[in-house]
Amino acid sequence: MRITSPQNPRIKRLRKLQDRRHRRRLGATLVEGRRFVEEALAAGRTVRQAVYTEAFAASPAGAALLRALAAAGTELAEVPDRLLEAVATTETPQGIVAEVAVDEPAPVGRAWWGRVETAHLPLVLLLDGVQDPGNLGTLLRAAEGLGAAGAVLVPGTVDPYHPRAVRASAGACLRLPLARADAAAEAAASARAAGLQVWLAEAEGSTACWDVDWRQPVLLVVGNEGSGVSPEVAGHATGRVAIPLAGGIGSLNVAMAGTILLYEAARQRALRSAAATRATEGD
Amino acid sequence: MRITSPQNPRIKRLRKLQDRRHRRRLGATLVEGRRFVEEALAAGRTVRQAVYTEAFAASPAGAALLRALAAAGTELAEVPDRLLEAVATTETPQGIVAEVAVDEPAPVGRAWWGRVETAHLPLVLLLDGVQDPGNLGTLLRAAEGLGAAGAVLVPGTVDPYHPRAVRASAGACLRLPLARADAAAEAAASARAAGLQVWLAEAEGSTACWDVDWRQPVLLVVGNEGSGVSPEVAGHATGRVAIPLAGGIGSLNVAMAGTILLYEAARQRALRSAAATRATEGD
């Protein structure tokens, strides 16, 4: 099938997905470029439709992906370059744009914590007002890569299915278990009730990140780029954790700080596992 | 002074700074927004000229910065909003755009290493083909915040004075000692000759980052977003370091990986300093 009119209903639908209201209504997001569409498919997501250019279909890797999509029941259409550019959110779209079905994050609560607690030593990220889609995506990518069991989002945090968040997450937002809460304090209280410690990432935090014992169930709270973590969360906090910085000139943004804290947790946990393995081998 | 014509030579000069060739020729970069211009001034940089809007001059913080710039000899001009937008590289410029003098990075070599070696346990970052200005800026920001003594750039790495790199670095590119080399292998050889270990950051590296002893002089090499570190550097490497990741699904980008490795070095060094302090106190 070939579409050439910008008025075609499928093209109009893809353009709507640039807007959060429509993403929520349609339960879908835009995924752009071969690698990210491949990852969505590999993550078990339904790729409802995709449009691609003639050059994309002519490339061996492109043709292989189109066959896999056709086999999965995706509606496919070839479009002129200018139409692909019109539906894409990247300046240089890489030959294919797809509508991928996503789930609204589940409400945080006993059922969700039960799911997360099946993870060994759950480490969960609470995103409390992160506004930049690039930062949010980077944090989800770090969370997945460094072994977090999931992430909780609250109003004031950008949509995890914003196309730029999807890209920055390298698809992690399509794989990592996500939950939502009406407020950060509610999520923190819920985590405490489920047996997790609650650590707030704050530039002025009083505990150095390497002095926190991360080898237990933890909710790590990262806040807004400007104003940090919501004050209401403090009542539920185990403590405030900071990354000691050099000099006093340097600073880190929320994505870098969150990545470092997730790494520190992963490092401590890996070394404990290694020690446990050595102890067992020593028996 | 007020400028209203886009043909004004000062406006044309600011627009030229969006281009690398002109930045190099003029020995300057664009710095946008109040906070970053303040930081450039605080870093001791010459702010050659700045244009600002009427609303900026009317705000107390804006007026204070304009007074400081005038005292420092900066040529100032008020411009209509549309002219500020024309010279800015951000979509929403924050009232002021300035031309800030920068030095070309010094050639790497005995003189530069001598300067760096005055740092206690130098940790230096070699940026081998990092192409995205946001990634480069983030890495320079992490390097400064986590106590690196400097960074070396090679051809193929994006200009550290690209306006987007300047912003992502939060001004670190104006403060951190920078050097250049004609090739990454040359920089690595020069670092070895100066007594530094050379560790290559590679996703497939054989040494986990927490198994590297970072408590010694080190050059950390991070590579291109797609192809990684140049093969020619291998002959000068102490080893290849990786961040162990969960699952095998997750991955990190070069800015996140570099940030984590710089953090791991900072952590080990801080803990050694703390231990040394305790030992001294115990005497």
Coordinates of C-alpha atoms in Angstrom, one line a residue:
Chain A
M1 CA 0.0 0.0 0.0
R2 CA 1.1 3.5 -0.8
I3 CA -0.1 6.8 0.8
T4 CA 0.6 10.1 -0.8
S5 CA -2.0 12.5 0.8
P6 CA -1.3 14.3 4.1
Q7 CA -5.1 14.1 4.6
N8 CA -5.1 10.3 4.7
P9 CA -6.6 9.2 8.0
R10 CA -3.6 7.1 8.9
I11 CA -1.2 10.0 8.4
K12 CA -3.5 12.3 10.4
R13 CA -3.5 9.7 13.2
L14 CA 0.3 9.5 13.3
R15 CA 0.5 13.3 13.5
K16 CA -1.9 13.3 16.4
L17 CA 0.4 11.0 18.4
Q18 CA 2.8 14.0 18.7
D19 CA 0.3 15.3 21.3
R20 CA 0.0 13.8 24.8
R21 CA -3.8 13.9 24.9
H22 CA -4.1 11.9 21.7
R23 CA -1.4 9.5 22.9
R24 CA -3.4 8.8 26.0
R25 CA -6.7 8.5 24.2
L26 CA -5.3 6.2 21.6
G27 CA -3.1 4.2 24.0
A28 CA -0.1 4.5 21.7
T29 CA 3.1 6.4 21.0
L30 CA 5.3 7.1 18.0
V31 CA 8.4 5.1 17.6
E32 CA 10.9 6.3 14.9
G33 CA 13.8 4.6 13.2
R34 CA 14.6 1.0 12.4
R35 CA 16.4 0.1 15.6
F36 CA 13.7 1.5 17.9
V37 CA 10.9 -0.2 15.9
E38 CA 12.8 -3.5 16.1
E39 CA 13.1 -3.0 19.9
A40 CA 9.4 -2.3 20.3
L41 CA 8.7 -5.6 18.4
A42 CA 11.3 -7.5 20.5
A43 CA 9.7 -6.1 23.7
G44 CA 6.4 -7.8 22.6
R45 CA 4.6 -4.5 21.9
T46 CA 1.9 -4.3 19.3
V47 CA 3.1 -2.2 16.4
R48 CA -0.3 -1.1 15.0
Q49 CA 0.9 0.6 11.9
A50 CA 4.1 1.9 10.3
V51 CA 4.9 4.1 7.3
Y52 CA 8.2 3.9 5.6
T53 CA 10.1 5.3 2.6
E54 CA 11.0 3.6 -0.7
A55 CA 14.7 3.7 0.3
F56 CA 14.0 2.1 3.6
A57 CA 12.2 -0.8 1.9
A58 CA 15.1 -1.2 -0.5
S59 CA 17.7 -1.6 2.2
P60 CA 18.2 -5.3 3.4
A61 CA 17.7 -4.4 7.1
G62 CA 14.7 -2.3 6.3
A63 CA 13.1 -5.1 4.2
A64 CA 13.7 -7.6 6.9
L65 CA 12.0 -5.4 9.5
L66 CA 9.0 -4.9 7.1
R67 CA 8.7 -8.7 6.7
A68 CA 8.7 -9.1 10.5
L69 CA 6.1 -6.4 10.9
A70 CA 3.9 -7.9 8.2
A71 CA 4.1 -11.2 10.0
A72 CA 3.1 -9.6 13.2
G73 CA 0.0 -8.1 11.6
T74 CA 1.2 -4.4 11.4
E75 CA -0.5 -2.3 8.8
L76 CA 2.2 -1.0 6.5
A77 CA 2.3 1.8 3.9
E78 CA 5.0 3.3 1.8
V79 CA 5.0 7.1 1.8
P80 CA 7.0 9.9 0.0
D81 CA 9.9 11.3 2.0
R82 CA 8.1 14.6 2.7
L83 CA 5.2 12.7 4.4
L84 CA 7.5 10.7 6.6
E85 CA 9.1 14.0 7.7
A86 CA 5.7 15.4 8.4
V87 CA 4.8 12.6 10.8
A88 CA 8.2 12.3 12.4
T89 CA 9.3 14.2 15.5
T90 CA 13.0 13.9 14.7
E91 CA 14.7 16.2 12.3
T92 CA 16.2 13.4 10.3
P93 CA 13.8 10.5 10.5
Q94 CA 15.4 7.2 9.6
G95 CA 13.0 5.8 7.1
I96 CA 10.3 4.5 9.3
V97 CA 7.7 5.8 11.8
A98 CA 5.4 3.5 13.7
E99 CA 2.4 3.6 16.0
V100 CA 3.1 1.3 18.9
A101 CA 0.5 0.4 21.6
V102 CA 1.5 1.3 25.1
D103 CA -0.2 0.6 28.5
E104 CA -1.1 3.5 30.8
P105 CA 1.1 3.0 33.9
A106 CA -0.7 0.9 36.5
P107 CA -1.7 2.6 39.8
V108 CA 0.9 2.2 42.5
G109 CA -0.4 -0.1 45.3
R110 CA -0.3 -3.5 46.7
A111 CA -0.7 -5.3 43.4
W112 CA 2.1 -3.3 41.7
W113 CA 4.5 -3.7 44.7
G114 CA 3.7 -7.4 44.7
R115 CA 4.8 -7.6 41.2
V116 CA 8.0 -5.6 41.8
E117 CA 8.8 -7.4 45.0
T118 CA 9.2 -10.6 43.1
A119 CA 12.5 -8.9 42.0
H120 CA 15.5 -9.8 44.2
L121 CA 16.1 -6.7 46.4
P122 CA 13.8 -4.3 44.5
L123 CA 15.2 -0.9 43.5
V124 CA 12.5 1.4 42.2
L125 CA 12.8 4.9 40.8
L126 CA 10.2 7.6 41.7
L127 CA 10.2 10.4 39.1
D128 CA 8.8 13.3 41.0
G129 CA 8.3 16.2 38.6
V130 CA 11.1 15.4 36.0
Q131 CA 10.0 17.7 33.1
D132 CA 12.5 17.3 30.3
P133 CA 11.6 14.3 28.1
G134 CA 15.3 13.7 27.5
N135 CA 16.1 13.5 31.2
L136 CA 13.1 11.2 31.8
G137 CA 14.1 8.9 29.0
T138 CA 17.8 8.8 30.2
L139 CA 16.7 8.0 33.7
L140 CA 14.5 5.1 32.5
R141 CA 17.3 3.8 30.4
A142 CA 19.7 4.0 33.4
A143 CA 17.1 2.3 35.6
E144 CA 16.7 -0.6 33.2
G145 CA 20.4 -1.0 32.5
L146 CA 21.4 -0.8 36.1
G147 CA 18.8 -3.4 37.2
A148 CA 15.9 -1.4 38.7
A149 CA 12.6 -3.3 39.0
G150 CA 10.5 -0.4 37.8
A151 CA 9.6 3.3 38.0
V152 CA 6.8 5.3 39.4
L153 CA 5.5 8.5 37.8
V154 CA 3.4 11.3 39.3
P155 CA 1.5 14.3 37.8
G156 CA 4.1 17.0 36.9
T157 CA 6.4 14.4 35.5
V158 CA 6.6 14.4 31.7
D159 CA 4.8 11.7 29.7
P160 CA 7.1 8.6 29.5
Y161 CA 5.6 8.1 26.0
H162 CA 6.7 11.5 24.7
P163 CA 8.5 10.6 21.5
R164 CA 11.7 12.2 22.8
A165 CA 11.5 10.3 26.0
V166 CA 11.0 7.1 24.1
R167 CA 14.1 7.8 22.1
A168 CA 16.2 8.8 25.0
S169 CA 15.1 5.7 26.9
A170 CA 16.3 3.5 24.0
G171 CA 13.1 1.7 24.4
A172 CA 13.4 1.1 28.2
C173 CA 10.0 2.9 28.6
L174 CA 8.4 0.0 26.6
R175 CA 10.0 -2.7 28.8
L176 CA 10.4 -1.4 32.4
P177 CA 7.3 -1.9 34.7
L178 CA 5.8 1.6 35.2
A179 CA 3.3 2.7 37.8
R180 CA 1.6 6.0 38.6
A181 CA 0.5 7.7 41.8
D182 CA -1.5 10.9 42.3
A183 CA 1.3 12.4 44.3
A184 CA 4.9 11.7 45.2
A185 CA 4.1 11.5 48.9
E186 CA 1.5 8.9 48.3
A187 CA 3.9 6.8 46.3
A188 CA 6.6 7.1 49.0
A189 CA 4.1 6.1 51.7
S190 CA 3.0 3.2 49.6
A191 CA 6.7 2.1 49.2
R192 CA 7.3 2.3 52.9
A193 CA 4.2 0.2 53.5
A194 CA 5.6 -2.3 51.1
G195 CA 8.9 -2.5 53.1
L196 CA 11.1 -0.3 51.0
Q197 CA 13.4 2.4 52.3
V198 CA 12.9 5.8 50.7
W199 CA 15.9 7.9 49.7
L200 CA 15.6 11.4 48.3
A201 CA 18.3 12.5 45.8
E202 CA 19.2 16.1 46.8
A203 CA 22.2 18.2 45.9
E204 CA 22.3 19.3 49.6
G205 CA 21.6 15.8 50.9
S206 CA 23.4 15.0 54.2
T207 CA 24.4 11.4 53.4
A208 CA 27.1 10.7 50.7
C209 CA 25.8 8.2 48.2
W210 CA 28.6 5.7 49.1
D211 CA 27.6 5.8 52.7
V212 CA 24.0 4.6 52.0
D213 CA 23.5 0.9 52.3
W214 CA 21.7 0.1 49.0
R215 CA 21.7 -3.6 49.6
Q216 CA 18.1 -3.6 50.7
P217 CA 14.7 -2.7 49.0
V218 CA 14.8 0.9 48.1
L219 CA 12.7 3.6 46.4
L220 CA 15.0 6.3 45.0
V221 CA 13.2 9.6 44.6
V222 CA 14.6 12.1 42.0
G223 CA 12.9 15.5 41.6
N224 CA 12.2 18.4 39.3
E225 CA 15.1 20.0 37.3
G226 CA 14.6 23.3 39.1
S227 CA 12.9 22.7 42.4
G228 CA 14.0 19.2 43.3
V229 CA 11.9 16.7 45.2
S230 CA 8.5 17.7 46.5
P231 CA 8.6 18.9 50.2
E232 CA 5.7 16.6 51.1
V233 CA 7.8 13.5 50.5
A234 CA 10.2 14.4 53.4
G235 CA 7.8 12.9 56.0
H236 CA 8.2 9.4 54.3
A237 CA 12.0 9.6 53.7
T238 CA 14.6 7.4 55.2
G239 CA 17.2 10.0 54.3
R240 CA 18.6 12.5 51.8
V241 CA 21.4 11.3 49.6
A242 CA 23.9 13.5 47.7
I243 CA 26.8 12.9 45.3
P244 CA 29.9 14.6 46.8
L245 CA 31.2 17.0 44.1
A246 CA 34.6 18.6 43.5
G247 CA 35.4 22.2 44.2
G248 CA 31.9 23.6 44.5
I249 CA 31.9 24.9 40.9
G250 CA 30.7 21.7 39.3
S251 CA 27.1 20.5 39.4
L252 CA 25.2 17.6 37.8
N253 CA 21.8 17.5 36.2
V254 CA 19.0 15.2 37.4
A255 CA 19.6 12.6 34.7
M256 CA 23.4 12.4 35.5
A257 CA 22.7 12.3 39.3
G258 CA 20.0 9.7 39.0
T259 CA 22.3 7.6 36.8
I260 CA 25.1 7.7 39.3
L261 CA 22.9 6.8 42.3
L262 CA 21.4 3.9 40.4
Y263 CA 25.0 2.8 39.5
E264 CA 26.1 3.0 43.2
A265 CA 23.1 0.8 44.2
A266 CA 24.0 -1.7 41.4
R267 CA 27.6 -1.7 42.4
Q268 CA 26.9 -2.5 46.0
R269 CA 24.4 -5.2 45.1
A270 CA 26.7 -6.8 42.6
L271 CA 29.6 -6.9 45.1
R272 CA 27.3 -8.5 47.7
S273 CA 26.2 -11.1 45.2
A274 CA 29.8 -11.8 44.3
A275 CA 30.7 -12.1 48.0
A276 CA 27.7 -14.5 48.6
T277 CA 28.8 -16.6 45.6
R278 CA 32.4 -16.8 46.9
A279 CA 31.1 -17.8 50.4
T280 CA 28.9 -20.5 48.9
E281 CA 31.8 -21.8 46.8
G282 CA 33.9 -21.8 49.9
D283 CA 31.6 -24.3 51.6
Chain B
M1 CA 22.8 51.6 22.8
R2 CA 20.0 50.1 20.8
I3 CA 20.3 48.0 17.7
T4 CA 17.2 47.3 15.5
S5 CA 18.7 46.2 12.2
P6 CA 19.6 42.6 11.4
Q7 CA 22.3 44.0 9.2
N8 CA 24.1 45.6 12.0
P9 CA 27.7 44.3 12.1
R10 CA 27.5 43.2 15.7
I11 CA 24.3 41.2 15.0
K12 CA 26.0 39.6 12.0
R13 CA 29.0 38.8 14.1
L14 CA 26.8 37.0 16.7
R15 CA 25.1 35.0 14.0
K16 CA 28.4 33.9 12.6
L17 CA 29.3 32.4 15.9
Q18 CA 26.7 29.7 15.3
D19 CA 29.3 28.3 12.8
R20 CA 32.4 26.5 14.0
R21 CA 34.8 28.1 11.4
H22 CA 33.8 31.5 12.5
R23 CA 34.0 30.5 16.2
R24 CA 37.6 29.4 15.6
R25 CA 38.5 32.5 13.6
L26 CA 37.0 34.8 16.1
G27 CA 38.2 32.9 19.2
A28 CA 34.8 33.1 20.7
T29 CA 31.5 31.3 21.4
L30 CA 27.9 32.2 22.1
V31 CA 26.7 32.1 25.6
E32 CA 22.9 32.4 26.1
G33 CA 20.8 33.2 29.2
R34 CA 21.5 35.0 32.4
R35 CA 22.9 32.2 34.4
F36 CA 25.4 31.1 31.8
V37 CA 26.6 34.6 31.1
E38 CA 27.1 35.1 34.8
E39 CA 29.1 31.9 35.0
A40 CA 31.3 33.0 32.0
L41 CA 32.0 36.2 33.9
A42 CA 32.7 34.3 37.1
A43 CA 35.1 32.0 35.2
G44 CA 37.2 35.1 34.3
R45 CA 36.2 35.0 30.6
T46 CA 36.1 38.1 28.6
V47 CA 32.6 38.8 27.5
R48 CA 33.2 40.9 24.4
Q49 CA 29.6 41.9 23.7
A50 CA 26.1 41.1 24.7
V51 CA 22.6 41.9 23.4
Y52 CA 19.6 41.8 25.6
T53 CA 15.9 42.6 25.5
E54 CA 14.1 45.5 27.2
A55 CA 12.3 43.0 29.6
F56 CA 15.7 41.6 30.6
A57 CA 17.1 45.0 31.5
A58 CA 13.9 45.7 33.5
S59 CA 14.3 42.6 35.7
P60 CA 16.4 43.1 38.9
A61 CA 18.7 40.1 38.2
G62 CA 19.1 41.2 34.5
A63 CA 19.9 44.8 35.5
A64 CA 22.5 43.6 38.0
L65 CA 24.2 41.4 35.3
L66 CA 24.2 44.3 32.8
R67 CA 25.9 46.5 35.4
A68 CA 28.6 43.8 36.0
L69 CA 29.1 43.5 32.3
A70 CA 29.4 47.2 31.8
A71 CA 32.0 47.3 34.6
A72 CA 34.0 44.6 32.9
G73 CA 34.1 46.5 29.7
T74 CA 31.5 44.5 27.7
E75 CA 29.9 46.3 24.8
L76 CA 26.1 46.2 25.4
A77 CA 23.1 46.8 23.2
E78 CA 19.4 46.4 23.7
V79 CA 17.6 44.7 20.8
P80 CA 14.0 43.8 19.9
D81 CA 12.9 40.3 20.9
R82 CA 12.9 39.2 17.2
L83 CA 16.6 40.1 16.9
L84 CA 17.5 38.2 20.0
E85 CA 15.7 35.2 18.7
A86 CA 17.7 35.6 15.4
V87 CA 21.1 35.4 17.1
A88 CA 20.2 32.8 19.7
T89 CA 20.5 29.0 19.1
T90 CA 17.9 28.1 21.8
E91 CA 14.3 28.1 20.9
T92 CA 13.4 30.2 23.9
P93 CA 16.4 32.5 24.5
Q94 CA 16.3 34.0 28.0
G95 CA 16.8 37.6 27.4
I96 CA 20.5 37.8 26.7
V97 CA 23.1 36.4 24.2
A98 CA 26.8 37.1 24.6
E99 CA 30.0 36.7 22.7
V100 CA 32.5 35.2 25.1
A101 CA 36.2 34.8 24.2
V102 CA 37.6 31.3 24.4
D103 CA 41.0 29.8 24.0
E104 CA 41.8 27.1 21.5
P105 CA 42.6 24.0 23.5
A106 CA 46.4 23.8 24.1
P107 CA 48.3 21.1 22.3
V108 CA 48.7 18.0 24.5
G109 CA 52.4 17.5 25.4
R110 CA 54.8 17.9 28.2
A111 CA 53.7 21.5 29.1
W112 CA 50.1 20.5 29.3
W113 CA 50.7 17.4 31.3
G114 CA 52.9 19.4 33.6
R115 CA 50.0 21.7 34.3
V116 CA 47.6 18.7 34.9
E117 CA 50.1 16.8 37.0
T118 CA 50.0 19.5 39.6
A119 CA 46.6 18.1 40.4
H120 CA 46.6 15.4 43.1
L121 CA 46.2 12.1 41.3
P122 CA 45.3 13.5 37.9
L123 CA 42.2 12.0 36.2
V124 CA 41.9 13.2 32.6
L125 CA 39.2 12.4 30.0
L126 CA 40.1 11.8 26.4
L127 CA 37.1 12.4 24.1
D128 CA 37.8 10.3 21.1
G129 CA 35.2 11.1 18.5
V130 CA 32.2 12.1 20.6
Q131 CA 29.9 13.7 18.0
D132 CA 26.8 14.9 19.8
P133 CA 27.3 18.4 21.4
G134 CA 24.9 17.4 24.2
N135 CA 27.0 14.3 25.1
L136 CA 30.2 16.2 24.9
G137 CA 28.9 19.0 27.2
T138 CA 27.5 16.5 29.6
L139 CA 30.8 14.7 29.8
L140 CA 32.7 17.9 30.5
R141 CA 30.2 18.8 33.2
A142 CA 30.6 15.4 34.8
A143 CA 34.4 15.7 34.5
E144 CA 34.5 19.0 36.3
G145 CA 31.9 18.0 39.0
L146 CA 33.7 14.7 39.7
G147 CA 37.1 16.2 40.0
A148 CA 38.9 15.5 36.7
A149 CA 41.9 17.7 36.0
G150 CA 41.2 18.2 32.3
A151 CA 40.0 16.8 29.0
V152 CA 41.8 16.1 25.7
L153 CA 39.9 16.5 22.4
V154 CA 40.9 15.1 19.0
P155 CA 39.7 15.7 15.4
G156 CA 36.3 13.9 15.0
T157 CA 35.2 15.1 18.4
V158 CA 32.6 17.9 18.2
D159 CA 33.7 21.5 19.0
P160 CA 33.6 22.0 22.8
Y161 CA 32.5 25.6 22.1
H162 CA 29.4 24.5 20.1
P163 CA 26.6 26.5 21.7
R164 CA 24.7 23.3 22.7
A165 CA 27.9 21.8 24.2
V166 CA 28.5 25.0 26.2
R167 CA 24.9 24.8 27.6
A168 CA 25.1 21.1 28.3
S169 CA 28.4 21.6 30.1
A170 CA 26.8 24.2 32.4
G171 CA 29.9 26.3 31.6
A172 CA 32.4 23.5 32.5
C173 CA 34.0 24.0 29.0
L174 CA 34.9 27.5 30.0
R175 CA 36.6 26.3 33.2
L176 CA 38.1 22.9 32.7
P177 CA 41.6 22.8 31.2
L178 CA 41.3 21.5 27.7
A179 CA 43.9 20.1 25.3
R180 CA 44.0 18.9 21.8
A181 CA 45.9 16.1 20.0
D182 CA 46.0 15.2 16.3
A183 CA 44.9 11.7 17.1
A184 CA 43.6 9.7 20.0
A185 CA 46.6 7.3 19.9
E186 CA 49.0 10.2 20.1
A187 CA 47.2 11.6 23.1
A188 CA 47.2 8.1 24.8
A189 CA 50.9 7.7 24.1
S190 CA 51.6 11.1 25.5
A191 CA 49.6 10.3 28.7
R192 CA 51.6 7.1 29.1
A193 CA 54.8 9.0 28.8
A194 CA 53.6 11.4 31.5
G195 CA 53.0 8.4 33.8
L196 CA 49.2 7.9 33.5
Q197 CA 47.4 4.7 33.0
V198 CA 45.1 4.6 30.0
W199 CA 41.7 2.9 30.4
L200 CA 39.4 2.5 27.4
A201 CA 35.6 2.7 28.1
E202 CA 34.1 -0.1 26.1
A203 CA 30.7 -1.8 26.4
E204 CA 32.5 -5.1 25.8
G205 CA 35.4 -4.3 28.1
S206 CA 36.8 -7.2 30.1
T207 CA 37.3 -5.4 33.5
A208 CA 34.4 -4.3 35.6
C209 CA 34.7 -0.6 36.5
W210 CA 34.7 -1.4 40.2
D211 CA 37.7 -3.8 39.7
V212 CA 39.8 -1.0 38.2
D213 CA 42.1 0.7 40.8
W214 CA 41.4 4.4 39.9
R215 CA 43.5 5.6 42.8
Q216 CA 46.4 6.5 40.5
P217 CA 47.0 8.9 37.6
V218 CA 44.5 7.9 34.8
L219 CA 43.5 8.9 31.3
L220 CA 40.0 7.6 30.7
V221 CA 39.2 7.3 27.0
V222 CA 35.5 7.5 25.8
G223 CA 34.7 7.0 22.1
N224 CA 32.3 7.7 19.4
E225 CA 28.5 7.1 19.9
G226 CA 28.4 4.5 17.2
S227 CA 31.9 3.0 16.7
G228 CA 33.5 3.5 20.2
V229 CA 37.1 4.1 20.8
S230 CA 39.6 4.3 17.9
P231 CA 41.3 0.9 17.3
E232 CA 44.7 2.6 17.2
V233 CA 44.5 3.5 20.9
A234 CA 44.5 -0.1 21.9
G235 CA 48.3 -0.4 21.7
H236 CA 48.6 2.3 24.4
A237 CA 45.9 1.0 26.7
T238 CA 46.3 -0.4 30.2
G239 CA 43.0 -2.1 29.8
R240 CA 39.3 -2.0 28.7
V241 CA 36.7 -1.1 31.3
A242 CA 33.0 -1.8 31.2
I243 CA 30.0 -1.1 33.4
P244 CA 28.3 -4.4 34.2
L245 CA 24.7 -4.1 33.1
A246 CA 21.5 -5.9 34.0
G247 CA 19.8 -8.4 31.8
G248 CA 21.4 -7.7 28.5
I249 CA 18.5 -5.6 27.3
G250 CA 19.7 -2.4 28.8
S251 CA 22.5 -0.2 27.4
L252 CA 23.9 3.2 28.3
N253 CA 25.0 6.0 26.1
V254 CA 28.5 7.5 26.1
A255 CA 27.5 10.4 28.3
M256 CA 26.0 8.2 30.9
A257 CA 28.8 5.6 30.8
G258 CA 31.5 8.3 31.0
T259 CA 29.7 9.9 33.9
I260 CA 29.5 6.6 35.8
L261 CA 33.2 5.9 35.2
L262 CA 34.2 9.3 36.4
Y263 CA 32.0 8.8 39.5
E264 CA 33.6 5.4 40.2
A265 CA 37.1 7.1 40.1
A266 CA 35.9 9.9 42.3
R267 CA 34.4 7.5 44.8
Q268 CA 37.5 5.4 45.2
R269 CA 39.7 8.5 45.5
A270 CA 37.4 10.1 48.1
L271 CA 37.4 6.9 50.2
R272 CA 41.2 6.7 50.0
S273 CA 41.5 10.3 51.1
A274 CA 39.1 9.6 54.0
A275 CA 41.0 6.6 55.1
A276 CA 44.3 8.6 54.9
T277 CA 42.7 11.3 57.1
R278 CA 41.5 8.7 59.6
A279 CA 45.0 7.1 59.7
T280 CA 46.6 10.5 60.4
E281 CA 44.0 11.3 63.1
G282 CA 44.8 8.0 64.7
D283 CA 48.5 8.9 65.1

